[in-house]
Short mmCIF file of C-alpha atoms in Angstrom, two decimals:
data_model
loop_
_atom_site.label_atom_id
_atom_site.label_comp_id
_atom_site.label_asym_id
_atom_site.label_seq_id
_atom_site.Cartn_x
_atom_site.Cartn_y
_atom_site.Cartn_z
CA MET A 1 -0.07 -0.01 -0.05
CA HIS A 2 1.43 3.37 -1.17
CA ILE A 3 0.99 6.57 0.55
CA MET A 4 0.34 9.20 -2.20
CA GLU A 5 2.44 12.16 -3.08
CA GLY A 6 1.86 14.98 -0.66
CA PHE A 7 -0.55 13.07 1.75
CA LEU A 8 2.05 13.53 4.69
CA PRO A 9 3.04 16.77 6.34
CA VAL A 10 6.38 17.86 5.78
CA GLU A 11 7.86 16.72 9.25
CA TRP A 12 6.48 13.37 8.71
CA SER A 13 8.05 12.85 5.28
CA ALA A 14 11.52 14.06 6.73
CA PHE A 15 11.30 11.80 9.59
CA TRP A 16 10.67 8.89 7.39
CA PHE A 17 13.44 9.73 4.97
CA ALA A 18 15.85 10.02 7.83
CA LEU A 19 14.69 6.65 9.08
CA ALA A 20 14.71 4.75 5.95
CA ILE A 21 18.15 6.24 4.40
CA PRO A 22 20.73 4.00 6.89
CA PHE A 23 18.90 0.86 5.85
CA VAL A 24 18.82 1.79 2.08
CA VAL A 25 22.53 3.01 2.38
CA TYR A 26 23.50 -0.14 4.10
CA GLY A 27 22.19 -2.13 1.68
CA ALA A 28 23.57 -0.14 -1.23
CA TRP A 29 26.75 -0.98 0.28
CA LYS A 30 26.22 -4.59 0.24
CA VAL A 31 25.20 -4.37 -3.34
CA LYS A 32 28.40 -2.43 -4.28
CA LYS A 33 30.60 -5.26 -2.59
CA GLU A 34 28.79 -7.73 -4.24
CA ILE A 35 29.45 -5.96 -7.56
CA GLU A 36 33.12 -5.61 -6.74
CA ARG A 37 33.43 -9.24 -6.04
CA ASP A 38 31.80 -10.31 -9.05
CA PRO A 39 30.96 -7.72 -11.79
CA LYS A 40 28.63 -10.31 -13.55
CA SER A 41 26.01 -10.09 -10.47
CA LYS A 42 25.35 -6.47 -11.92
CA SER A 43 23.27 -7.89 -14.34
CA LEU A 44 21.70 -10.11 -11.86
CA LEU A 45 21.03 -7.51 -9.70
CA ALA A 46 19.26 -5.38 -12.47
CA VAL A 47 17.23 -8.18 -13.88
CA SER A 48 16.18 -8.95 -10.19
CA LEU A 49 14.87 -5.29 -9.62
CA GLY A 50 13.30 -5.68 -12.75
CA PHE A 51 11.44 -8.80 -11.66
CA ILE A 52 10.35 -7.47 -8.20
CA PHE A 53 8.74 -4.23 -10.21
CA VAL A 54 7.07 -6.52 -12.86
CA LEU A 55 5.99 -8.86 -10.24
CA SER A 56 4.68 -5.94 -8.13
CA ALA A 57 2.83 -4.57 -10.87
CA LEU A 58 1.29 -7.37 -11.78
CA LYS A 59 -2.53 -7.22 -11.32
CA LEU A 60 -4.13 -9.82 -8.77
CA PRO A 61 -7.43 -11.13 -8.68
CA SER A 62 -8.98 -8.86 -6.58
CA VAL A 63 -11.92 -9.50 -4.42
CA THR A 64 -12.94 -5.76 -3.39
CA GLY A 65 -12.36 -4.81 -7.45
CA SER A 66 -9.82 -2.23 -6.17
CA CYS A 67 -6.56 -1.75 -8.05
CA SER A 68 -4.64 -4.12 -6.06
CA HIS A 69 -1.09 -5.53 -6.72
CA PRO A 70 1.57 -7.83 -4.69
CA THR A 71 4.35 -5.95 -3.09
CA GLY A 72 6.86 -8.57 -4.00
CA THR A 73 8.94 -7.91 -1.43
CA GLY A 74 8.11 -11.25 0.54
CA VAL A 75 9.84 -12.93 -2.40
CA ALA A 76 12.42 -10.69 -2.66
CA VAL A 77 13.36 -10.94 0.99
CA VAL A 78 13.52 -14.80 1.04
CA LEU A 79 15.60 -14.72 -2.08
CA PHE A 80 18.20 -11.95 -1.41
CA GLY A 81 17.89 -10.91 2.63
CA PRO A 82 16.69 -7.94 4.14
CA SER A 83 19.75 -5.69 3.38
CA ILE A 84 19.64 -6.05 -0.52
CA THR A 85 16.02 -5.87 -0.24
CA ALA A 86 15.88 -2.63 1.20
CA PHE A 87 18.14 -1.18 -1.51
CA LEU A 88 16.18 -2.79 -4.51
CA SER A 89 13.02 -1.85 -3.23
CA SER A 90 13.89 1.86 -2.67
CA ILE A 91 14.61 1.66 -6.37
CA ALA A 92 11.56 -0.05 -7.18
CA LEU A 93 9.38 2.33 -5.31
CA LEU A 94 10.88 5.15 -7.38
CA TYR A 95 9.90 3.32 -10.84
CA GLN A 96 6.50 2.85 -9.37
CA ALA A 97 6.04 6.67 -8.76
CA LEU A 98 7.52 7.51 -11.75
CA LEU A 99 6.10 4.83 -14.28
CA LEU A 100 2.98 3.72 -12.70
CA ALA A 101 1.77 6.98 -10.61
CA HIS A 102 1.76 5.10 -7.44
CA GLY A 103 3.37 6.57 -4.20
CA GLY A 104 5.30 9.76 -4.56
CA ILE A 105 8.43 11.50 -4.25
CA THR A 106 7.96 13.13 -0.86
CA THR A 107 6.52 10.17 0.57
CA LEU A 108 9.02 7.88 -0.83
CA GLY A 109 10.94 7.61 2.33
CA ALA A 110 7.78 6.54 4.30
CA ASN A 111 6.77 4.17 1.68
CA THR A 112 10.53 2.62 1.59
CA PHE A 113 10.24 2.00 5.36
CA SER A 114 7.11 0.39 5.36
CA MET A 115 7.35 -1.67 2.13
CA GLY A 116 11.22 -2.14 1.67
CA ILE A 117 12.45 -2.35 5.28
CA PHE A 118 9.80 -3.01 8.15
CA GLY A 119 7.57 -5.54 6.53
CA PRO A 120 10.37 -7.74 4.64
CA ILE A 121 12.57 -7.53 8.02
CA PHE A 122 9.37 -9.33 9.60
CA GLY A 123 8.84 -11.48 6.98
CA PHE A 124 12.22 -12.51 7.14
CA LEU A 125 12.51 -13.36 10.67
CA VAL A 126 9.30 -15.52 10.18
CA TYR A 127 10.71 -17.26 7.21
CA LYS A 128 13.99 -18.06 9.30
CA ALA A 129 12.14 -19.33 12.33
CA LEU A 130 9.80 -21.57 10.26
CA LYS A 131 12.35 -22.82 7.81
CA LYS A 132 13.51 -25.75 9.96
CA PHE A 133 9.76 -27.01 10.22
CA SER A 134 8.19 -26.75 6.92
CA LEU A 135 9.60 -24.98 4.17
CA SER A 136 6.24 -24.35 2.18
CA VAL A 137 4.63 -23.00 5.71
CA ALA A 138 7.53 -20.64 5.87
CA PHE A 139 7.32 -19.14 2.21
CA PHE A 140 3.82 -18.87 2.79
CA SER A 141 4.06 -16.88 5.95
CA ALA A 142 7.05 -14.89 4.65
CA ALA A 143 4.90 -13.29 2.34
CA ALA A 144 1.81 -13.10 4.33
CA VAL A 145 3.82 -11.53 7.26
CA ALA A 146 5.65 -8.91 4.85
CA ASP A 147 2.64 -7.87 3.56
CA LEU A 148 0.49 -7.67 6.61
CA MET A 149 3.41 -5.83 8.34
CA THR A 150 3.92 -3.41 5.36
CA TYR A 151 0.22 -2.59 5.76
CA VAL A 152 0.22 -2.08 9.72
CA MET A 153 3.32 0.30 9.39
CA THR A 154 1.60 2.13 6.76
CA SER A 155 -1.42 2.75 9.04
CA PHE A 156 0.84 3.66 11.79
CA GLN A 157 2.34 6.02 9.44
CA LEU A 158 -0.81 7.68 8.60
CA ALA A 159 -1.87 7.64 12.27
CA LEU A 160 1.39 9.52 13.38
CA ALA A 161 0.65 12.26 10.84
CA TYR A 162 -3.13 12.62 11.76
CA PRO A 163 -3.51 11.38 15.37
CA ALA A 164 -7.17 11.63 16.73
CA THR A 165 -5.90 13.63 19.87
CA PRO A 166 -2.36 14.46 20.77
CA GLY A 167 -0.39 12.07 22.50
CA ILE A 168 -0.12 8.31 21.99
CA GLU A 169 -3.71 7.37 22.69
CA GLY A 170 -4.97 9.58 19.96
CA VAL A 171 -1.95 7.88 17.56
CA LEU A 172 -3.54 4.24 18.64
CA ALA A 173 -7.20 5.60 17.87
CA SER A 174 -6.30 6.81 14.69
CA ALA A 175 -4.26 3.87 13.87
CA ILE A 176 -7.31 1.36 14.46
CA LYS A 177 -9.41 3.27 12.10
CA PHE A 178 -6.84 3.53 9.12
CA LEU A 179 -6.08 -0.27 9.96
CA GLY A 180 -9.90 -0.96 9.89
CA ILE A 181 -10.67 0.90 6.52
CA PHE A 182 -7.58 -0.60 4.81
CA ALA A 183 -8.14 -4.28 6.07
CA ILE A 184 -10.97 -4.33 3.31
CA THR A 185 -8.35 -4.52 0.51
CA GLN A 186 -5.07 -5.53 2.05
CA VAL A 187 -5.90 -8.61 3.84
CA PRO A 188 -7.12 -10.39 0.92
CA ILE A 189 -4.39 -9.30 -1.01
CA ALA A 190 -1.64 -10.37 1.68
CA VAL A 191 -3.60 -13.93 1.49
CA ILE A 192 -3.92 -14.12 -2.05
CA GLU A 193 -0.15 -12.84 -2.54
CA ALA A 194 0.97 -15.38 -0.09
CA PHE A 195 -0.54 -18.19 -2.13
CA VAL A 196 1.34 -16.83 -5.22
CA ALA A 197 4.76 -16.41 -3.59
CA LEU A 198 4.46 -20.04 -2.14
CA THR A 199 3.79 -21.29 -5.61
CA LEU A 200 6.31 -19.21 -6.95
CA LEU A 201 9.18 -20.20 -4.26
CA LYS A 202 8.51 -23.79 -4.22
CA SER A 203 8.69 -23.77 -8.26
CA ILE A 204 12.03 -22.06 -7.80
CA LYS A 205 13.37 -24.33 -4.81
CA THR A 206 12.14 -27.69 -7.21
CA TYR A 207 13.12 -26.78 -10.77
CA THR A 208 15.85 -24.37 -10.15
CA PRO A 209 17.84 -25.71 -7.31
CA GLU A 210 20.99 -23.75 -8.16
CA VAL A 211 19.06 -20.59 -7.10
CA SER A 212 20.01 -20.18 -3.37
CA THR A 213 17.41 -18.69 -0.99
CA ALA A 214 18.34 -16.60 2.08
CA MET B 1 -7.89 -8.04 -16.04
CA ALA B 2 -9.12 -5.93 -18.65
CA THR B 3 -6.48 -3.12 -18.71
CA SER B 4 -2.87 -4.73 -19.13
CA LEU B 5 0.23 -3.51 -17.45
CA GLU B 6 2.28 -2.97 -20.35
CA GLU B 7 -0.40 -1.15 -22.10
CA MET B 8 -0.31 1.26 -19.33
CA SER B 9 3.19 1.78 -18.69
CA GLU B 10 4.14 2.11 -22.46
CA SER B 11 1.39 4.38 -23.00
CA LEU B 12 2.41 6.61 -20.11
CA GLU B 13 6.05 6.53 -21.95
CA SER B 14 4.66 7.34 -24.81
CA VAL B 15 2.85 10.25 -23.21
CA GLN B 16 6.20 11.29 -21.52
CA VAL B 17 7.69 11.65 -24.85
CA ASN B 18 4.71 13.31 -26.71
CA SER B 19 3.60 15.68 -24.07
CA LYS B 20 3.66 19.33 -24.54
CA LYS B 21 6.44 20.75 -22.51
CA LEU B 22 7.03 24.71 -21.83
CA LEU B 23 9.90 23.64 -19.66
CA ASP B 24 12.42 20.98 -20.71
CA GLY B 25 15.62 19.23 -19.52
CA PRO B 26 17.09 18.80 -16.02
CA ILE B 27 15.65 22.39 -14.77
CA LYS B 28 12.09 20.86 -15.18
CA VAL B 29 13.01 17.76 -12.73
CA TRP B 30 14.94 20.33 -10.52
CA LEU B 31 11.78 22.63 -10.52
CA VAL B 32 9.39 20.19 -9.38
CA LEU B 33 11.94 18.63 -6.90
CA LEU B 34 12.45 22.03 -5.26
CA SER B 35 8.43 22.85 -5.22
CA LEU B 36 7.45 19.84 -3.37
CA PRO B 37 8.90 20.76 -0.17
CA LEU B 38 7.58 24.10 -0.75
CA ILE B 39 4.24 22.88 -1.31
CA LEU B 40 4.33 20.81 1.92
CA LEU B 41 5.54 23.60 3.83
CA ASP B 42 2.82 26.61 3.31
CA PHE B 43 -0.88 26.82 2.83
CA HIS B 44 -0.28 29.82 0.23
CA THR B 45 2.24 28.09 -1.78
CA GLN B 46 -0.17 25.00 -2.19
CA LEU B 47 -2.93 27.30 -3.82
CA ILE B 48 -0.42 28.67 -6.22
CA ALA B 49 1.06 25.39 -6.92
CA LEU B 50 -2.35 23.87 -7.50
CA ILE B 51 -3.23 26.59 -10.00
CA LEU B 52 0.10 26.76 -11.84
CA PHE B 53 1.02 22.91 -12.10
CA SER B 54 -2.66 21.63 -12.69
CA ALA B 55 -2.53 24.27 -15.73
CA LEU B 56 0.91 22.98 -16.69
CA SER B 57 -0.23 19.37 -16.75
CA ILE B 58 -3.39 19.81 -18.46
CA HIS B 59 -1.34 21.74 -21.05
CA ALA B 60 1.20 19.03 -21.14
CA SER B 61 -1.18 15.92 -21.61
CA LYS B 62 -4.68 15.15 -21.31
CA TYR B 63 -3.41 11.98 -20.00
CA PHE B 64 -3.19 13.78 -16.65
CA PHE B 65 -6.99 13.20 -15.76
CA LYS B 66 -5.96 9.29 -16.05
CA ILE B 67 -3.35 9.33 -14.07
CA ILE B 68 -4.80 11.28 -11.09
CA LYS B 69 -7.71 8.76 -10.96
CA ILE B 70 -5.23 6.30 -9.13
CA PRO B 71 -4.19 8.32 -6.42
CA PHE B 72 -7.93 9.72 -5.66
CA GLY B 73 -9.32 6.78 -4.21
CA PHE B 74 -6.49 6.50 -1.45
CA ILE B 75 -6.66 10.20 -0.81
CA PHE B 76 -10.35 9.99 -0.60
CA LEU B 77 -10.26 7.00 1.86
CA GLY B 78 -7.36 8.81 3.90
CA ILE B 79 -9.34 11.91 3.91
CA LEU B 80 -12.70 10.03 5.25
CA VAL B 81 -10.88 8.44 8.19
CA ILE B 82 -9.10 11.82 9.11
CA LEU B 83 -12.94 13.80 9.00
CA PHE B 84 -14.16 11.07 11.42
CA THR B 85 -11.38 10.35 13.73
CA ILE B 86 -9.71 13.71 14.94
CA ASP B 87 -11.11 15.06 18.25
CA GLY B 88 -12.30 18.50 18.70
CA LYS B 89 -15.69 20.51 19.07
CA GLU B 90 -18.48 18.41 17.56
CA VAL B 91 -19.97 19.60 14.16
CA VAL B 92 -22.37 17.00 13.20
CA SER B 93 -22.74 13.47 14.12
CA PHE B 94 -24.53 10.04 13.10
CA TYR B 95 -24.88 7.59 15.27
CA PHE B 96 -21.04 6.77 16.56
CA LEU B 97 -19.43 8.86 13.68
CA LYS B 98 -18.91 12.47 14.15
CA ILE B 99 -17.23 15.29 12.63
CA THR B 100 -15.65 17.98 14.54
CA ASP B 101 -14.46 21.33 13.68
CA LYS B 102 -10.67 20.06 14.03
CA SER B 103 -11.21 17.09 11.79
CA VAL B 104 -12.78 19.33 8.73
CA GLU B 105 -9.81 21.58 9.26
CA THR B 106 -7.08 18.80 9.00
CA ALA B 107 -8.98 17.16 6.37
CA LEU B 108 -9.05 20.42 4.11
CA ASN B 109 -5.40 20.92 4.72
CA ALA B 110 -4.76 17.50 3.90
CA MET B 111 -6.54 17.35 0.78
CA LEU B 112 -5.03 20.77 -0.44
CA ARG B 113 -1.87 19.54 0.39
CA SER B 114 -2.00 16.14 -1.37
CA PHE B 115 -3.80 17.77 -4.51
CA SER B 116 -1.30 20.33 -4.93
CA ALA B 117 1.86 18.01 -4.45
CA LEU B 118 -0.07 15.58 -6.88
CA SER B 119 -0.24 18.28 -9.83
CA ALA B 120 3.36 19.13 -9.32
CA PHE B 121 4.22 15.31 -9.16
CA SER B 122 2.04 14.70 -12.22
CA TYR B 123 3.71 17.49 -14.22
CA LEU B 124 6.94 15.58 -13.63
CA ILE B 125 5.97 12.23 -14.61
CA LEU B 126 3.84 13.14 -17.67
CA THR B 127 6.72 15.01 -19.15
CA THR B 128 9.85 13.06 -17.81
CA THR B 129 11.55 9.52 -19.21
CA LEU B 130 13.17 7.60 -16.63
CA PRO B 131 16.34 8.24 -18.07
CA GLU B 132 15.89 11.59 -18.34
CA PHE B 133 15.03 12.01 -14.26
CA ILE B 134 18.19 10.02 -14.16
CA SER B 135 20.31 12.37 -15.67
CA ALA B 136 19.02 15.31 -14.42
CA ILE B 137 19.65 13.96 -10.69
CA ARG B 138 23.34 13.50 -12.03
CA LEU B 139 23.36 9.97 -10.03
CA LYS B 140 26.63 8.46 -10.29
CA GLY B 141 28.69 5.31 -10.22
CA PHE B 142 26.95 1.85 -9.82
CA VAL B 143 23.48 3.03 -8.51
CA ARG B 144 23.01 5.14 -11.89
CA GLU B 145 24.32 1.90 -13.77
CA LEU B 146 22.12 -0.27 -12.08
CA MET B 147 19.09 2.10 -12.38
CA LEU B 148 19.53 2.09 -16.23
CA LEU B 149 20.10 -1.44 -16.95
CA SER B 150 17.15 -2.59 -14.60
CA TYR B 151 14.93 0.05 -16.66
CA ARG B 152 15.80 -1.62 -19.53
CA ALA B 153 15.18 -5.06 -18.13
CA ILE B 154 11.80 -3.99 -16.90
CA GLN B 155 10.56 -2.96 -20.30
CA VAL B 156 12.04 -6.70 -21.66
CA LEU B 157 10.10 -8.34 -18.74
CA LEU B 158 7.08 -6.54 -19.41
CA GLU B 159 6.80 -7.34 -22.69
CA GLU B 160 7.52 -10.75 -21.66
CA ILE B 161 4.69 -11.03 -18.95
CA GLU B 162 2.15 -9.41 -21.37
CA SER B 163 2.70 -12.34 -23.78
CA LEU B 164 2.42 -15.11 -21.04
CA ARG B 165 -0.48 -13.17 -19.78
CA ILE B 166 -2.44 -13.25 -23.31
CA SER B 167 -1.54 -16.62 -23.73
CA ALA B 168 -2.87 -17.77 -20.38
CA GLU B 169 -5.90 -15.74 -20.67
CA ALA B 170 -6.74 -17.38 -24.09
CA ARG B 171 -6.96 -20.56 -22.20
CA LEU B 172 -9.16 -19.11 -19.87
CA GLY B 173 -6.55 -18.95 -17.24
CA PHE B 174 -8.11 -16.13 -15.36
CA PHE B 175 -11.76 -17.82 -14.99
CA GLY B 176 -12.54 -17.90 -11.43
CA ILE B 177 -10.33 -16.54 -8.42
CA ARG B 178 -8.83 -19.69 -7.76
CA ARG B 179 -7.81 -20.50 -11.32
CA SER B 180 -6.67 -17.04 -11.18
CA ILE B 181 -4.08 -17.31 -8.27
CA LYS B 182 -2.83 -20.39 -9.76
CA THR B 183 -2.18 -18.75 -13.14
CA THR B 184 -0.78 -15.77 -11.64
CA SER B 185 1.69 -18.12 -9.67
CA MET B 186 2.88 -19.83 -12.78
CA LEU B 187 3.23 -16.73 -14.59
CA SER B 188 5.26 -15.20 -12.19
CA TYR B 189 7.72 -18.35 -11.96
CA MET B 190 7.89 -18.47 -15.90
CA LEU B 191 8.60 -14.53 -15.45
CA PHE B 192 11.43 -15.78 -13.00
CA LEU B 193 12.95 -18.50 -15.48
CA ARG B 194 12.82 -15.83 -18.18
CA SER B 195 14.22 -13.37 -16.19
CA PHE B 196 17.43 -15.67 -15.80
CA GLU B 197 17.69 -16.25 -19.47
CA LYS B 198 17.92 -12.46 -19.90
CA VAL B 199 20.85 -11.96 -17.59
CA GLU B 200 22.88 -14.33 -19.90
CA LYS B 201 21.74 -12.40 -22.65
CA PHE B 202 22.07 -9.01 -21.28
CA GLU B 203 25.95 -10.13 -20.14
CA ARG B 204 26.90 -11.24 -23.65
CA ALA B 205 24.97 -8.10 -25.48
CA LYS B 206 27.08 -6.02 -23.04
CA GLU B 207 30.17 -8.09 -23.74
CA ALA B 208 29.47 -7.82 -27.72
CA ARG B 209 29.36 -3.99 -27.36
CA CYS B 210 32.77 -3.51 -25.40
CA TYR B 211 30.79 -2.47 -22.36
CA ALA B 212 32.88 -1.01 -20.03
CA GLY B 213 30.87 0.27 -16.81
CA VAL B 214 29.64 3.19 -18.49
CA PHE B 215 25.80 3.01 -19.67
CA PRO B 216 25.61 5.64 -22.55
CA MET B 217 22.96 8.19 -22.28
CA GLN B 218 21.43 10.91 -24.06
CA LYS B 219 22.13 14.51 -23.20
CA PHE B 220 19.32 16.61 -22.23
CA LYS B 221 19.26 20.23 -22.71
CA SER B 222 17.29 22.68 -20.30
CA LYS B 223 14.42 24.84 -21.85
CA GLY B 224 12.37 27.36 -20.43
CA SER B 225 14.84 28.43 -17.41
CA VAL B 226 13.34 31.93 -17.16
CA PHE B 227 10.07 30.74 -16.75
CA ALA B 228 11.16 27.90 -14.20
CA VAL B 229 12.47 30.84 -12.16
CA ILE B 230 9.40 32.89 -12.18
CA LEU B 231 7.49 29.90 -11.30
CA LEU B 232 9.64 29.06 -8.39
CA SER B 233 9.71 32.76 -7.11
CA LEU B 234 5.86 32.91 -7.21
CA MET B 235 5.89 29.79 -4.94
CA ALA B 236 8.46 31.10 -2.59
CA MET B 237 6.55 34.44 -2.72
CA GLY B 238 3.45 32.41 -1.45
CA SER B 239 5.42 31.12 1.37
CA LEU B 240 6.24 34.64 2.67
CA ILE B 241 2.76 36.05 2.48
#
C-alpha cells in the first residue's frame, strides 16, 4: 500500500526519510561489495530489480475490485535477504512512482520504510524461524507477514501524521481506524499474494535448485 | 484483467515523450523537486502551485486526468478517516461517527496539500522519461548503472509477461479466483525463469558492445529556465505572505 504524494506533512516525510536512508545506504553498500566481488552480478541484480518491479505491478485477482497488486517484497526478502531488499525496493518504489503513478517522491521515505524495510524484516524473521519445520509454511508466512506488517506500518505512519488527539492514545485511536478501513483491501491481498509467493518459491526451489534462498 | 500493464506503462512512456513541454531538461526536474518541499510547507504556496501545476499538466497532456484517478481512491479513503477520527468540538454526528471542527480543518488541509503536491508530481511524470530523470539528478556510479540496466530489464520483462498473460487468458486462465491465483503464480515463475535467461543475454550483449561500465545516455538540454525561475519565485512568494 503506497502513501500518495503530498499526503504526509513535511515533518513526517522528513522523519521517514531519515529513518529509511541508513537501511538503504547499508543495502547499497552491500550491493556495491557484491558487484566488486563479481562484476557479473550487476546484470543479475538489475534483472532481479526488474523482476520485483514487474511482480509488484502484476494485477492480482482482487476481491474488492480495487486496484490491488502484490508488493513482491516477501519473495525478494527470501531470495536476497533484508538489506539488499531494502536497497532494491527503494529503487523499485521510485520506478512505481515515476512509471505507474503509485506513491510519490515526498512519501518515498515513508513507503520505503514500510514496504522495503519494516515488512520484509518481519517476513524474513518469520521465514528463518519456520524454515526448519516446513519450507512451504515458511514461504507462505514470509510473504503474508511481509504484506501484513507493511500494511500495519503504513497505517501507523498515517496515524502518526493524523492522530485523533495529541498523544499516544490519539495515535492508537487513529491507527485502529486506518487499519480497519484499509483491511478491506489489504488482508485479502496479503492472503492471495502469499499463495502466489508460495507456489513461486516452491517452483524455484524444486525446478531451479541452483538458485539459493537466504 | 481488462487493462494490461504493458499498455499502461507503455502509454505513459509515449505520453512522456509526446507531451507538450513548456519546460524541459534538468531544469524541469529540479523545478518539481524544489517545489515539492515548498508545497508541503505552506498554505499559500499550495494554492499557487495547485493552479500553476494543474494548468501546466493539463497543457502537457490530457492523460493527466487518467493519472490522477489512481491516487484519488487513496486520498478519498484517507480523508474520510481523518474526517471521522480527529477529536475537537463536534459539528455534525451520525450514530457513532462524528465530524468536529478540527477534523474538518485537518481534512481540508490534507486534501489541498495532497492535490497540490499531486499536480506538481504529475507534471513531472507526464513530461519526464526515466533516463531523463536519472540524468537530471546526476546519479553517479553503480546506482546509476543499476538503474539504467534495470529500466531496460523492466521493459523486456513487461513485454515478456504480457505475452504470457495473453496466452494464459486465451486458455481461460483467469476464469474464477482460484484459477487466477494459480495462473498468476505460474506466470510469475515463468517470468522468473525468463529473467534468468535475460541475465545471460544481457551479459553477452554488453560484452559484444565492449561495455566498460558506463551506460551510454542521451544528453538533455534545459528549456524555459526563465519560466522556471518565475514559477519558483511565485511559489516562494506564497510562503512569505
